[in-house]
Every structure is written in structure tokens, then in C-alpha cells.
């Protein structure tokens, strides 16, 4: 499926299906002027007969003289119509279109003067929602032609003043799709090696990107004892992907994004229970969101330098695996008593965070499916946010609100940090039953003292369970919005 901007008025559009939004108050539906007389008349009749009132969520399909479907969607009252409503409405319509046989759809849902949504934001929301709804995972399915997903072309009504918004949103959409692909791809295929190869392709497709992949030997030499302790039970060797995007002067300090890339988390010797263990293939969604954000940055020619650091490791139990009680030395020199091998994310991240310091970053954001406790605290609506810098935390919170991909901040007080005390090493890798999301972040905080840092716990937001099981692409919208705001774009 590809996204296009269209400047044609609705009545000139050649798509199989044209979608327009209609408010309850017919006087506010000026853009129906863009339809031809026949369709305008049909709409008027519907309003007069009251079988279509423009009530929010209502939908009716009309046909133009040449058989084109014109889907009219009720938007309710302009005063109450929110950004979320526009996103959800678009998502619903495109989901239906993607489930029908139509190959192309043109969306005029943003072609209104909204009271609560500016034109650029409306174009962005419609573009993002449409792409999200049209996404299909088909990489490992062999299906009959008949069932094959048909929707190939989505057009979004765009005028010259929001052409840039469309361009940025389609870049974001591409990054979100990359993240969803990586998340959904199965753990036998989505190995550290595969992620490294995927990142190499991103770099080769864009002149502004550079790639460096550290192997086990190099990690050993740098003293990444914590990361290697997680890797040592698996036959799949670890890889540290370093993907840089250079969109600004080379002397400008980069923003570093560090993503947890556990390609499968069995828990190790502290083995997880069997139920739903397949979902631990998503334990690399932090890594996937970093690569997705860099894809989006490159697509939209973001005017910033960004370095993505992605430690990729499989956490397995075996004769060579780490045992509870083992003590390792991290790259920072600090020693760690591994009391639970299932608290592995922080072990690979602490070495990646120390390594990030080498790039003299202006800020570091790590993204990780780190704790089940975060799912208990915030559910799937908000990402957990913890930071040693109030300004950075606020910038991320704002970017979350502006992109509909929200985060909620939790404290990093020293009282919580005390829970990490070990009798035998500088720290333990777990902090007891209480405040699991915070103690995990406190652990990371011991490796991020030299720069501005924020941690995003995406355990609840990176994927959906149940019937709609699948990667969501979060928090790419928040991260990309944050970067755009940093770049003043
Ligand atoms: N990858 C998990 C966190 C997770 C669990 C994400 C469930 C999404 C859903 C992480 O590696 C983990 O196992 N964390 C443990 C930490 C505990 C041992 C301190 C957890 O949350 O139970
Ligand atoms: Mn774990
Ligand atoms: Zn994990």
C-alpha cells in the first residue's frame, strides 16, 4: 500500500472510493461544493429525508454516475470534534475499505475547517490513521490470491499549505510500518543477525545514514559483561547495531536513541511460565521503534543528528546460561549481582547506555519493553516515562500529547534506588516486588549520570494481545514528533 497526496477536488478524483466527512449542520459542509451537482443533490436528499443526519459515526455510501463509491461519514458537531475522533473515524473507514475489494481510496476527511484541529494536524492524523489501518502483516503467510489484501493506493486531500504535513506524516507512517514488521516477525527469523541486516539495509538506502555493527568479540573487548551475560545461553550471537542519521552539521551533538532488542525473552534460568510466552517475541520492540524512528527521520529529512544504538540479544536457558547469583562487571566498571535472569533488559541496556556516552549526546532516550509492572500501572494507554531531566521529560510528554501517543511520568527518587542494594556486588539487578517499573529505571539511572536521559517503558503500549495481537508501532509517533519539535520542523 502506498500513500499519495491529492490536490484534485473530490468530484475529479478517480479512486474506487472517495470518503468525505459531513457535519450535522449542513451549512458547515462547504466542501460538498467540491462534489458535482448529482452528488450534492443526493446528499441534500439524504439530509432532508433525515436518513443521514451527520451524527458522529454514521455512514452512508452513495454512487456517482460512473459507479464510484462516495462514502459519507458523519462527524457530528464541529465544536466537539477532536483530534482523536478524526483519527478514529479515519481508522474505521480505512479498515472497512481494506476489508472490501476496493483498490484505491481517496480521503477528504481532513478537508474541513475544524474548530479544534488545525489543518496541518488534521492532514497528519488522517495520513497516520489511514496507514495504520491499511497495514497488513503478510510476511509469513501463504494465502490464496482471493484473500489477498487489495487496497493498494490511499490518497489524502492535501493543499499547498499542508503538503509538508503530509510529507512528514508519510515518513512517520513508513517508520511505524517498519517497527510493526520487526515486532511481528517471528523469533526464529527475527534474530540479532536479522535485525543487524535490516538496519544495514536502512543505511544503504539513505546517503545520510551510516552503520556500524559490533560483534561479540568487540563487545568483550569493551567490557560489556552485563550484556554478554544475557547472551551466553543462546546459540544466536549478540549484535550491537549502531545506526547514525546525519541530518545536521557534523559538529552538532546527536540525540541518542537506545532500544532494547531482546529477540526472545524466555526468562533464562528464571524461566517464564508457558502461557502466552510467544508474546516475548515482542521484547525487541524498543529496538524496532529506534529503527522505525530512524527510518522516519531519513524519509522526512529531519534536520538533526540522531544515533540509534540497538543491543540485540536472545535470552535463553541452557548449560551455558547465566545463573541467579552470578556476578558480572558492566562496561561502566560497576558490578551487578544477577538475582533474576528474567530482569535481562536492564542488563543489555546498561552497557548500551554506557556505550552511548561515547557519542557526546545532547540527550539520550532509551525505549524498552522493560517491566510487566508498567502494564499493571498504566495499561496500554500510556507509555511509562522516567527521566533525570525535567525539561527533557516535558518535551517528551508534549510530543506524546501532540502525536496521540502519550506517556505518563513516574518518579525516580533515591528511596526507590535503595531497593537495588546487594550484599555481594555494587547492585542487584532486581529491586523486589514493589514499584518494579521505577526500580528498573533506577537501575538504568546508575549508568546515565553523565547526560540528560529519559527512559520509556513500552511494555504496555508496543503491542496488542488477544484477537488483535500485533505490534502497534508505538512509540514511533511520540519519538518522531519529539525529534521534529527539537529540529523546529
Ligand atoms: N520483557 C519483560 C517485561 C515484560 C513482561 C514486558 C510482560 C511485557 C509483558 C522483562 O524482561 C521481564 O521479564 N521483566 C520482569 C522483571 C522482574 C524479573 C523484576 C517482570 O516484569 O516480571
Ligand atoms: Mn525478562
Ligand atoms: Zn525482557
Short mmCIF file of C-alpha atoms and ligand atoms in Angstrom, two decimals:
data_model
loop_
_atom_site.label_atom_id
_atom_site.label_comp_id
_atom_site.label_asym_id
_atom_site.label_seq_id
_atom_site.Cartn_x
_atom_site.Cartn_y
_atom_site.Cartn_z
CA UNK A 1 0.00 0.00 0.00
CA UNK A 2 1.26 3.47 -0.86
CA UNK A 3 0.19 6.89 0.33
CA UNK A 4 -0.25 9.85 -2.02
CA UNK A 5 -1.26 13.46 -1.62
CA UNK A 6 -4.05 14.57 -3.94
CA UNK A 7 -4.86 18.16 -4.82
CA UNK A 8 -7.85 17.28 -7.00
CA UNK A 9 -11.28 18.21 -5.70
CA UNK A 10 -13.38 15.19 -4.72
CA UNK A 11 -15.50 15.17 -7.90
CA UNK A 12 -12.41 14.85 -10.10
CA UNK A 13 -10.89 12.06 -8.08
CA UNK A 14 -10.58 8.72 -9.85
CA UNK A 15 -10.22 6.46 -6.81
CA UNK A 16 -12.62 3.48 -6.42
CA UNK A 17 -13.86 5.03 -3.22
CA UNK A 18 -14.00 8.66 -2.18
CA UNK A 19 -14.57 9.42 1.52
CA UNK A 20 -15.99 12.71 2.71
CA UNK A 21 -16.88 13.87 6.20
CA UNK A 22 -20.15 15.70 6.91
CA UNK A 23 -21.08 17.70 9.98
CA UNK A 24 -24.59 17.69 11.41
CA UNK A 25 -25.02 21.31 10.43
CA UNK A 26 -25.27 21.22 6.63
CA UNK A 27 -24.21 24.90 6.41
CA UNK A 28 -20.81 23.90 7.70
CA UNK A 29 -20.27 21.39 4.93
CA UNK A 30 -18.96 23.90 2.39
CA UNK A 31 -16.63 21.43 0.80
CA UNK A 32 -19.51 19.47 -0.71
CA UNK A 33 -19.19 22.21 -3.35
CA UNK A 34 -16.25 20.16 -4.49
CA UNK A 35 -18.73 17.43 -5.44
CA UNK A 36 -20.73 17.57 -8.65
CA UNK A 37 -24.40 18.54 -8.80
CA UNK A 38 -25.65 14.98 -8.84
CA UNK A 39 -23.86 14.06 -5.62
CA UNK A 40 -24.69 17.32 -3.93
CA UNK A 41 -28.32 16.62 -4.70
CA UNK A 42 -28.09 13.08 -3.31
CA UNK A 43 -26.57 14.37 -0.08
CA UNK A 44 -29.20 17.07 0.24
CA UNK A 45 -31.94 14.49 -0.22
CA UNK A 46 -30.45 12.30 2.47
CA UNK A 47 -30.29 15.18 4.91
CA UNK A 48 -33.86 16.22 4.03
CA UNK A 49 -35.16 12.67 4.47
CA UNK A 50 -33.25 12.50 7.75
CA UNK A 51 -31.86 9.08 6.90
CA UNK A 52 -28.48 10.72 7.19
CA UNK A 53 -28.05 13.43 9.79
CA UNK A 54 -24.26 13.76 10.05
CA UNK A 55 -24.36 12.22 13.51
CA UNK A 56 -20.91 11.13 14.61
CA UNK A 57 -20.07 7.65 13.36
CA UNK A 58 -22.97 7.49 10.90
CA UNK A 59 -22.09 6.28 7.43
CA UNK A 60 -23.83 6.08 4.06
CA UNK A 61 -22.47 5.07 0.66
CA UNK A 62 -23.66 6.97 -2.43
CA UNK A 63 -22.74 6.27 -6.02
CA UNK A 64 -21.64 8.76 -8.62
CA UNK A 65 -22.85 8.43 -12.26
CA UNK A 66 -19.78 6.39 -13.16
CA UNK A 67 -20.28 3.94 -10.31
CA UNK A 68 -17.67 5.38 -7.99
CA UNK A 69 -18.44 4.86 -4.29
CA UNK A 70 -18.77 8.04 -2.28
CA UNK A 71 -18.73 7.23 1.42
CA UNK A 72 -20.24 9.97 3.57
CA UNK A 73 -19.18 9.85 7.20
CA UNK A 74 -20.93 11.75 9.96
CA UNK A 75 -18.62 13.94 12.03
CA UNK A 76 -21.21 15.22 14.50
CA UNK A 77 -20.73 18.72 15.78
CA UNK A 78 -17.62 20.70 14.81
CA UNK A 79 -17.43 22.14 18.34
CA UNK A 80 -16.99 18.66 19.82
CA UNK A 81 -14.90 17.12 17.08
CA UNK A 82 -11.47 16.23 18.46
CA UNK A 83 -8.16 15.06 17.05
CA UNK A 84 -8.80 11.60 18.49
CA UNK A 85 -12.22 11.48 16.81
CA UNK A 86 -10.66 12.34 13.45
CA UNK A 87 -8.02 9.64 13.91
CA UNK A 88 -10.59 7.02 14.96
CA UNK A 89 -13.05 7.92 12.18
CA UNK A 90 -10.34 7.61 9.56
CA UNK A 91 -9.12 4.34 11.03
CA UNK A 92 -12.61 2.86 10.89
CA UNK A 93 -13.30 3.90 7.31
CA UNK A 94 -9.96 2.64 6.01
CA UNK A 95 -10.30 -0.64 7.90
CA UNK A 96 -13.62 -1.18 6.10
CA UNK A 97 -12.13 -0.17 2.73
CA UNK A 98 -9.21 -2.54 3.24
CA UNK A 99 -11.64 -5.36 4.02
CA UNK A 100 -13.62 -4.72 0.80
CA UNK A 101 -12.35 -5.29 -2.72
CA UNK A 102 -11.55 -1.70 -3.46
CA UNK A 103 -8.01 -0.95 -4.61
CA UNK A 104 -7.85 2.77 -4.12
CA UNK A 105 -9.43 5.15 -1.68
CA UNK A 106 -9.27 8.94 -1.54
CA UNK A 107 -9.76 10.58 1.85
CA UNK A 108 -11.28 14.06 2.11
CA UNK A 109 -11.91 13.73 5.84
CA UNK A 110 -9.37 16.44 6.59
CA UNK A 111 -10.83 18.85 4.01
CA UNK A 112 -12.71 20.90 6.61
CA UNK A 113 -12.04 23.89 8.74
CA UNK A 114 -12.07 22.21 12.12
CA UNK A 115 -12.62 24.16 15.26
CA UNK A 116 -10.26 22.11 17.44
CA UNK A 117 -7.76 20.75 14.91
CA UNK A 118 -5.51 22.82 12.69
CA UNK A 119 -5.18 21.96 9.01
CA UNK A 120 -1.68 20.51 9.27
CA UNK A 121 -2.54 18.36 12.26
CA UNK A 122 -5.68 17.11 10.52
CA UNK A 123 -3.70 16.05 7.47
CA UNK A 124 -1.14 14.30 9.68
CA UNK A 125 -3.81 12.46 11.67
CA UNK A 126 -5.69 11.28 8.59
CA UNK A 127 -2.45 10.10 6.96
CA UNK A 128 -1.25 8.24 10.05
CA UNK A 129 -4.63 6.64 10.80
CA UNK A 130 -5.08 5.53 7.19
CA UNK A 131 -1.67 3.95 7.01
CA UNK A 132 -2.15 2.27 10.38
CA UNK A 133 -5.49 0.78 9.34
CA UNK A 134 -4.19 -0.41 5.97
CA UNK A 135 -1.17 -2.21 7.42
CA UNK A 136 -1.26 -5.96 6.85
CA UNK A 137 1.19 -8.49 8.16
CA UNK A 138 1.81 -10.90 5.31
CA UNK A 139 5.49 -11.78 5.58
CA UNK A 140 4.95 -15.35 6.75
CA UNK A 141 1.56 -16.20 5.22
CA UNK A 142 0.98 -18.11 2.03
CA UNK A 143 -2.53 -17.14 1.10
CA UNK A 144 -4.69 -17.53 -1.95
CA UNK A 145 -4.88 -14.64 -4.41
CA UNK A 146 -8.56 -14.25 -3.43
CA UNK A 147 -7.87 -13.33 0.13
CA UNK A 148 -5.03 -11.13 -0.81
CA UNK A 149 -5.19 -7.65 0.54
CA UNK A 150 -6.37 -5.42 -2.28
CA UNK A 151 -6.03 -1.85 -1.08
CA UNK A 152 -3.04 -0.51 -2.93
CA UNK A 153 -3.45 3.22 -3.02
CA UNK A 154 -4.56 5.74 -0.40
CA UNK A 155 -4.85 9.38 -1.36
CA UNK A 156 -5.09 12.16 1.19
CA UNK A 157 -6.57 15.52 0.24
CA UNK A 158 -3.72 17.99 0.51
CA UNK A 159 -3.47 21.67 -0.27
CA UNK A 160 -0.18 23.50 -0.71
CA UNK A 161 -0.23 24.74 2.90
CA UNK A 162 -0.33 21.25 4.33
CA UNK A 163 1.80 19.44 1.77
CA UNK A 164 4.69 19.48 4.25
CA UNK A 165 2.47 17.95 6.95
CA UNK A 166 1.57 15.15 4.55
CA UNK A 167 5.23 14.58 3.70
CA UNK A 168 6.25 14.33 7.36
CA UNK A 169 3.31 12.07 8.21
CA UNK A 170 4.06 9.68 5.36
CA UNK A 171 7.66 9.47 6.57
CA UNK A 172 6.35 8.67 10.04
CA UNK A 173 3.95 6.10 8.61
CA UNK A 174 6.80 4.32 6.88
CA UNK A 175 8.76 4.20 10.13
CA UNK A 176 5.74 2.90 12.03
CA UNK A 177 5.25 0.12 9.48
CA UNK A 178 8.91 -0.86 9.77
CA UNK A 179 8.52 -1.09 13.55
CA UNK A 180 5.39 -3.20 13.25
CA UNK A 181 7.04 -5.54 10.76
CA UNK A 182 10.05 -6.11 13.02
CA UNK A 183 7.84 -6.62 16.07
CA UNK A 184 5.54 -9.12 14.38
CA UNK A 185 8.23 -11.09 12.59
CA UNK A 186 8.72 -14.44 14.41
CA UNK A 187 11.62 -15.02 16.77
CA UNK A 188 13.16 -17.84 14.75
CA UNK A 189 13.61 -15.41 11.85
CA UNK A 190 13.90 -12.10 13.70
CA UNK A 191 17.25 -12.86 15.31
CA UNK A 192 20.01 -10.41 16.24
CA UNK A 193 21.56 -11.17 12.85
CA UNK A 194 18.30 -10.33 11.04
CA UNK A 195 17.91 -7.01 12.86
CA UNK A 196 21.51 -6.15 12.00
CA UNK A 197 20.83 -6.94 8.35
CA UNK A 198 17.63 -4.91 8.40
CA UNK A 199 19.45 -1.89 9.83
CA UNK A 200 22.21 -2.28 7.25
CA UNK A 201 19.58 -2.02 4.51
CA UNK A 202 18.20 1.20 6.03
CA UNK A 203 21.71 2.63 5.94
CA UNK A 204 22.36 1.53 2.37
CA UNK A 205 19.14 3.09 1.16
CA UNK A 206 19.95 6.55 2.52
CA UNK A 207 23.07 8.64 1.99
CA UNK A 208 22.60 10.40 5.34
CA UNK A 209 22.88 7.13 7.28
CA UNK A 210 25.92 5.22 8.48
CA UNK A 211 26.03 1.81 10.11
CA UNK A 212 28.37 0.03 12.45
CA UNK A 213 27.68 -3.42 13.85
CA UNK A 214 29.58 -4.61 16.89
CA UNK A 215 30.09 -8.36 17.26
CA UNK A 216 30.62 -10.45 20.38
CA UNK A 217 34.40 -10.16 20.22
CA UNK A 218 34.27 -6.35 20.10
CA UNK A 219 31.76 -6.29 22.97
CA UNK A 220 34.06 -8.47 25.04
CA UNK A 221 36.97 -6.14 24.35
CA UNK A 222 34.92 -3.14 25.53
CA UNK A 223 33.96 -4.98 28.71
CA UNK A 224 30.22 -5.33 28.13
CA UNK A 225 29.96 -8.05 30.77
CA UNK A 226 26.30 -7.41 31.60
CA UNK A 227 25.10 -7.69 28.01
CA UNK A 228 27.23 -10.78 27.38
CA UNK A 229 25.83 -12.48 30.49
CA UNK A 230 22.37 -12.36 28.91
CA UNK A 231 23.68 -13.58 25.56
CA UNK A 232 25.69 -16.53 26.83
CA UNK A 233 22.84 -19.05 26.96
CA UNK A 234 21.95 -18.71 23.29
CA UNK A 235 23.33 -20.07 20.02
CA UNK A 236 22.28 -16.83 18.31
CA UNK A 237 25.18 -14.47 18.85
CA UNK A 238 24.52 -10.94 20.10
CA UNK A 239 24.87 -7.87 17.85
CA UNK A 240 25.02 -4.21 18.75
CA UNK A 241 23.63 -2.12 15.91
CA UNK A 242 24.78 1.49 15.71
CA UNK A 243 22.81 3.33 13.04
CA UNK A 244 23.51 7.04 12.67
CA UNK A 245 21.40 9.53 10.77
CA UNK A 246 23.20 12.77 9.95
CA UNK A 247 20.68 15.45 9.10
CA UNK A 248 22.60 18.42 10.56
CA UNK A 249 26.19 19.76 10.67
CA UNK A 250 28.62 17.07 11.68
CA UNK A 251 29.86 19.11 14.69
CA UNK A 252 26.35 19.13 16.22
CA UNK A 253 25.92 16.64 19.09
CA UNK A 254 23.44 13.86 18.29
CA UNK A 255 20.39 12.73 20.18
CA UNK A 256 20.90 9.07 21.07
CA UNK A 257 18.06 6.55 20.97
CA UNK A 258 18.81 3.26 22.71
CA UNK A 259 16.38 0.36 22.11
CA UNK A 260 16.03 -2.94 23.96
CA UNK A 261 16.43 -5.69 21.40
CA UNK A 262 15.74 -8.97 23.19
CA UNK A 263 14.67 -11.03 20.16
CA UNK A 264 13.10 -13.57 22.50
CA UNK A 265 12.78 -13.49 26.28
CA UNK A 266 12.32 -16.94 27.81
CA UNK A 267 13.40 -15.50 31.16
CA UNK A 268 16.56 -17.62 31.02
CA UNK A 269 17.17 -19.90 34.02
CA UNK A 270 14.50 -17.83 35.85
CA UNK A 271 12.20 -19.30 33.22
CA UNK A 272 8.88 -17.62 32.43
CA UNK A 273 5.60 -19.57 32.67
CA UNK A 274 4.43 -21.10 29.40
CA UNK A 275 1.16 -19.25 28.85
CA UNK A 276 1.48 -16.57 26.16
CA UNK A 277 5.22 -16.89 26.12
CA UNK A 278 5.08 -16.38 22.34
CA UNK A 279 4.44 -12.71 23.08
CA UNK A 280 8.01 -12.40 24.28
CA UNK A 281 8.98 -12.13 20.62
CA UNK A 282 7.90 -8.51 21.10
CA UNK A 283 10.71 -7.95 23.57
CA UNK A 284 12.67 -6.29 20.77
CA UNK A 285 10.06 -3.59 20.18
CA UNK A 286 12.32 -0.93 21.73
CA UNK A 287 14.92 -1.78 19.12
CA UNK A 288 12.25 -1.84 16.42
CA UNK A 289 11.00 1.60 17.41
CA UNK A 290 14.52 3.03 17.21
CA UNK A 291 14.97 1.64 13.69
CA UNK A 292 11.47 2.82 12.75
CA UNK A 293 12.17 6.31 14.06
CA UNK A 294 15.42 6.47 12.10
CA UNK A 295 13.55 5.29 9.00
CA UNK A 296 11.06 8.12 9.54
CA UNK A 297 13.87 10.62 10.19
CA UNK A 298 15.61 9.69 6.95
CA UNK A 299 12.33 9.71 4.97
CA UNK A 300 11.40 13.17 6.17
CA UNK A 301 14.95 14.61 6.04
CA UNK A 302 14.89 15.56 9.68
CA UNK A 303 17.34 18.42 10.39
CA UNK A 304 19.08 16.76 13.35
CA UNK A 305 21.78 14.20 14.05
CA UNK A 306 20.46 11.05 15.65
CA UNK A 307 22.31 7.93 16.65
CA UNK A 308 20.39 4.71 17.22
CA UNK A 309 22.02 2.14 19.47
CA UNK A 310 20.34 -1.23 19.46
CA UNK A 311 21.67 -4.13 21.53
CA UNK A 312 20.21 -7.37 20.11
CA UNK A 313 20.33 -10.48 22.25
CA UNK A 314 18.32 -13.69 22.76
CA UNK A 315 17.64 -14.64 26.41
CA UNK A 316 17.73 -18.46 26.67
CA UNK A 317 18.22 -21.09 29.38
CA UNK A 318 20.96 -23.63 28.64
CA UNK A 319 24.06 -25.27 30.11
CA UNK A 320 26.00 -22.11 29.39
CA UNK A 321 23.33 -19.67 30.63
CA UNK A 322 23.79 -17.18 33.48
CA UNK A 323 22.54 -18.44 36.87
CA UNK A 324 20.85 -16.47 39.65
CA UNK A 325 23.64 -15.34 41.94
CA UNK A 326 26.20 -14.80 39.17
CA UNK A 327 28.07 -11.51 39.44
CA UNK A 328 29.22 -9.66 36.33
CA UNK A 329 31.14 -6.47 35.62
CA UNK A 330 29.43 -3.97 33.33
CA UNK A 331 31.24 -1.74 30.81
CA UNK A 332 30.99 1.11 33.33
CA UNK A 333 33.05 -0.94 35.81
CA UNK A 334 30.13 -1.33 38.21
CA UNK A 335 29.42 -4.91 39.31
CA UNK A 336 25.97 -6.48 39.22
CA UNK A 337 24.57 -9.46 41.10
CA UNK A 338 22.09 -11.15 38.74
CA UNK A 339 19.42 -12.36 41.13
CA UNK A 340 16.86 -12.96 38.40
CA UNK A 341 17.87 -13.78 34.82
CA UNK A 342 14.45 -12.57 33.66
CA UNK A 343 15.42 -8.98 34.52
CA UNK A 344 17.64 -9.08 31.41
CA UNK A 345 16.56 -5.92 29.59
CA UNK A 346 18.32 -3.63 32.04
CA UNK A 347 21.47 -5.77 31.71
CA UNK A 348 21.81 -5.25 27.98
CA UNK A 349 20.67 -1.63 28.23
CA UNK A 350 23.18 -0.63 30.91
CA UNK A 351 26.10 -1.48 28.63
CA UNK A 352 24.43 0.12 25.63
CA UNK A 353 23.82 3.29 27.70
CA UNK A 354 27.46 3.42 28.77
CA UNK A 355 28.47 2.97 25.14
CA UNK A 356 26.07 5.81 24.13
CA UNK A 357 28.18 8.21 26.21
CA UNK A 358 30.92 7.94 23.57
CA UNK A 359 28.81 9.93 21.11
CA UNK A 360 28.65 13.00 23.42
CA UNK A 361 24.87 13.01 23.07
CA UNK A 362 22.83 16.15 23.79
CA UNK A 363 20.20 13.76 25.22
CA UNK A 364 19.65 10.01 25.44
CA UNK A 365 16.26 8.32 25.29
CA UNK A 366 16.05 4.58 25.86
CA UNK A 367 12.99 2.61 24.80
CA UNK A 368 12.26 -0.80 26.28
CA UNK A 369 9.56 -3.40 26.94
CA UNK A 370 11.10 -3.47 30.38
CA UNK A 371 8.58 -4.41 33.06
CA UNK A 372 5.30 -6.24 33.47
CA UNK A 373 4.71 -3.82 36.35
CA UNK A 374 4.33 -0.98 33.83
CA UNK A 375 1.41 -2.82 32.20
CA UNK A 376 -0.20 -3.11 35.65
CA UNK A 377 0.34 0.59 36.41
CA UNK A 378 -0.59 2.27 33.12
CA UNK A 379 -2.23 -0.40 30.98
CA UNK A 380 -1.98 0.04 27.24
CA UNK A 381 -2.89 3.73 27.09
CA UNK A 382 0.32 5.39 28.24
CA UNK A 383 4.00 4.61 28.00
CA UNK A 384 5.93 4.87 31.27
CA UNK A 385 8.31 7.85 31.32
CA UNK A 386 11.15 8.35 33.80
CA UNK A 387 13.91 10.93 33.49
CA UNK A 388 16.77 12.68 35.24
CA UNK A 389 15.90 15.93 33.44
CA UNK A 390 12.60 17.81 33.85
CA UNK A 391 12.89 19.70 30.57
CA UNK A 392 13.51 16.54 28.54
CA UNK A 393 10.64 14.77 30.31
CA UNK A 394 8.27 17.64 29.48
CA UNK A 395 9.35 17.71 25.85
CA UNK A 396 8.58 14.01 25.51
CA UNK A 397 5.25 14.37 27.31
CA UNK A 398 4.25 17.20 24.97
CA UNK A 399 5.32 15.26 21.88
CA UNK A 400 3.18 12.37 23.15
CA UNK A 401 0.12 14.56 23.50
CA UNK A 402 0.67 16.18 20.09
CA UNK A 403 1.00 12.84 18.33
CA UNK A 404 -1.74 10.98 20.21
CA UNK A 405 0.92 8.61 21.59
CA UNK A 406 1.03 9.57 25.23
CA UNK A 407 3.44 8.92 28.09
CA UNK A 408 2.99 9.37 31.85
CA UNK A 409 5.86 10.26 34.16
CA UNK A 410 6.83 8.27 37.26
CA UNK A 411 9.34 9.41 39.92
CA UNK A 412 12.99 8.33 40.20
CA UNK A 413 13.51 9.08 43.90
CA UNK A 414 16.57 7.82 45.75
CA UNK A 415 14.34 5.92 48.18
CA UNK A 416 13.45 3.58 45.32
CA UNK A 417 17.07 3.25 44.24
CA UNK A 418 17.92 1.79 47.65
CA UNK A 419 15.88 -1.31 46.77
CA UNK A 420 18.74 -2.36 44.45
CA UNK A 421 21.18 -3.00 47.28
CA UNK A 422 23.25 -6.19 47.05
CA UNK A 423 25.40 -7.77 49.76
CA UNK A 424 27.88 -9.04 47.18
CA UNK A 425 28.07 -6.54 44.32
CA UNK A 426 27.59 -2.80 43.64
CA UNK A 427 23.94 -3.52 42.92
CA UNK A 428 21.40 -6.28 42.32
CA UNK A 429 19.51 -6.47 39.04
CA UNK A 430 16.11 -6.55 40.77
CA UNK A 431 14.55 -4.36 43.46
CA UNK A 432 11.85 -6.57 44.96
CA UNK A 433 8.12 -6.71 44.33
CA UNK A 434 7.27 -3.07 44.92
CA UNK A 435 7.47 -0.35 42.24
CA UNK A 436 9.03 -2.63 39.61
CA UNK A 437 8.95 -0.07 36.80
CA UNK A 438 10.66 2.56 38.95
CA UNK A 439 13.38 0.28 40.35
CA UNK A 440 14.15 -0.94 36.80
CA UNK A 441 14.61 2.70 35.75
CA UNK A 442 16.69 3.41 38.89
CA UNK A 443 18.98 0.60 37.80
CA UNK A 444 19.44 2.26 34.38
CA UNK A 445 19.86 5.62 36.12
CA UNK A 446 23.10 4.37 37.65
CA UNK A 447 24.58 4.27 34.13
CA UNK A 448 23.26 7.59 32.81
CA UNK A 449 24.70 10.11 35.26
CA UNK A 450 26.75 11.96 32.62
CA UNK A 451 23.99 13.11 30.31
CA UNK A 452 20.34 14.16 30.05
CA UNK A 453 18.39 10.94 29.91
CA UNK A 454 14.85 9.65 29.68
CA UNK A 455 13.55 6.10 29.79
CA UNK A 456 10.36 4.93 28.05
CA UNK A 457 8.82 1.69 29.33
CA UNK A 458 6.68 0.46 26.43
CA UNK A 459 5.72 -2.96 27.85
CA UNK A 460 2.03 -1.95 27.73
CA UNK A 461 1.98 0.10 24.54
CA UNK A 462 4.20 -1.66 21.99
CA UNK A 463 1.76 -4.44 21.12
CA UNK A 464 -1.84 -5.62 21.47
CA UNK A 465 -2.71 -9.03 22.89
CA UNK A 466 -5.82 -11.09 22.15
CA UNK A 467 -7.71 -11.17 18.85
CA UNK A 468 -5.83 -8.14 17.51
CA UNK A 469 -2.47 -9.48 18.56
CA UNK A 470 0.24 -7.45 16.90
CA UNK A 471 2.79 -4.69 17.15
CA UNK A 472 1.34 -1.17 17.37
CA UNK A 473 4.31 0.85 16.13
CA UNK A 474 4.35 2.88 19.35
CA UNK A 475 6.22 4.97 20.44
CA UNK A 476 7.46 5.98 16.97
CA UNK A 477 4.84 8.78 16.70
CA UNK A 478 5.98 10.27 20.03
CA UNK A 479 9.69 9.94 19.27
CA UNK A 480 9.41 11.37 15.78
CA UNK A 481 7.22 14.23 16.98
CA UNK A 482 9.81 14.92 19.70
CA UNK A 483 12.63 14.98 17.14
CA UNK A 484 10.67 17.24 14.78
CA UNK A 485 9.97 19.65 17.64
CA UNK A 486 13.67 19.60 18.58
CA UNK A 487 14.58 20.39 14.97
CA UNK A 488 11.97 23.16 14.81
CA UNK A 489 10.25 21.36 11.91
N1 LIG B 1 10.34 -8.43 28.85
C1 LIG B 1 9.95 -8.50 30.20
C2 LIG B 1 8.92 -7.45 30.59
C3 LIG B 1 7.53 -7.70 30.10
C4 LIG B 1 6.71 -8.60 30.73
C5 LIG B 1 7.01 -6.98 29.05
C6 LIG B 1 5.42 -8.82 30.31
C7 LIG B 1 5.72 -7.17 28.65
C8 LIG B 1 4.91 -8.08 29.27
C9 LIG B 1 11.18 -8.28 31.11
O1 LIG B 1 12.36 -8.75 30.62
C10 LIG B 1 10.90 -9.01 32.38
O2 LIG B 1 10.84 -10.21 32.33
N2 LIG B 1 10.73 -8.28 33.46
C11 LIG B 1 10.44 -8.85 34.72
C12 LIG B 1 11.30 -8.17 35.75
C13 LIG B 1 11.31 -8.84 37.09
C14 LIG B 1 12.01 -10.19 36.98
C15 LIG B 1 12.00 -7.95 38.08
C16 LIG B 1 8.96 -8.64 35.02
O3 LIG B 1 8.43 -7.59 34.67
O4 LIG B 1 8.34 -9.55 35.54
MN1 LIG B 2 12.67 -10.81 31.10
ZN1 LIG B 3 12.55 -8.86 28.61
#
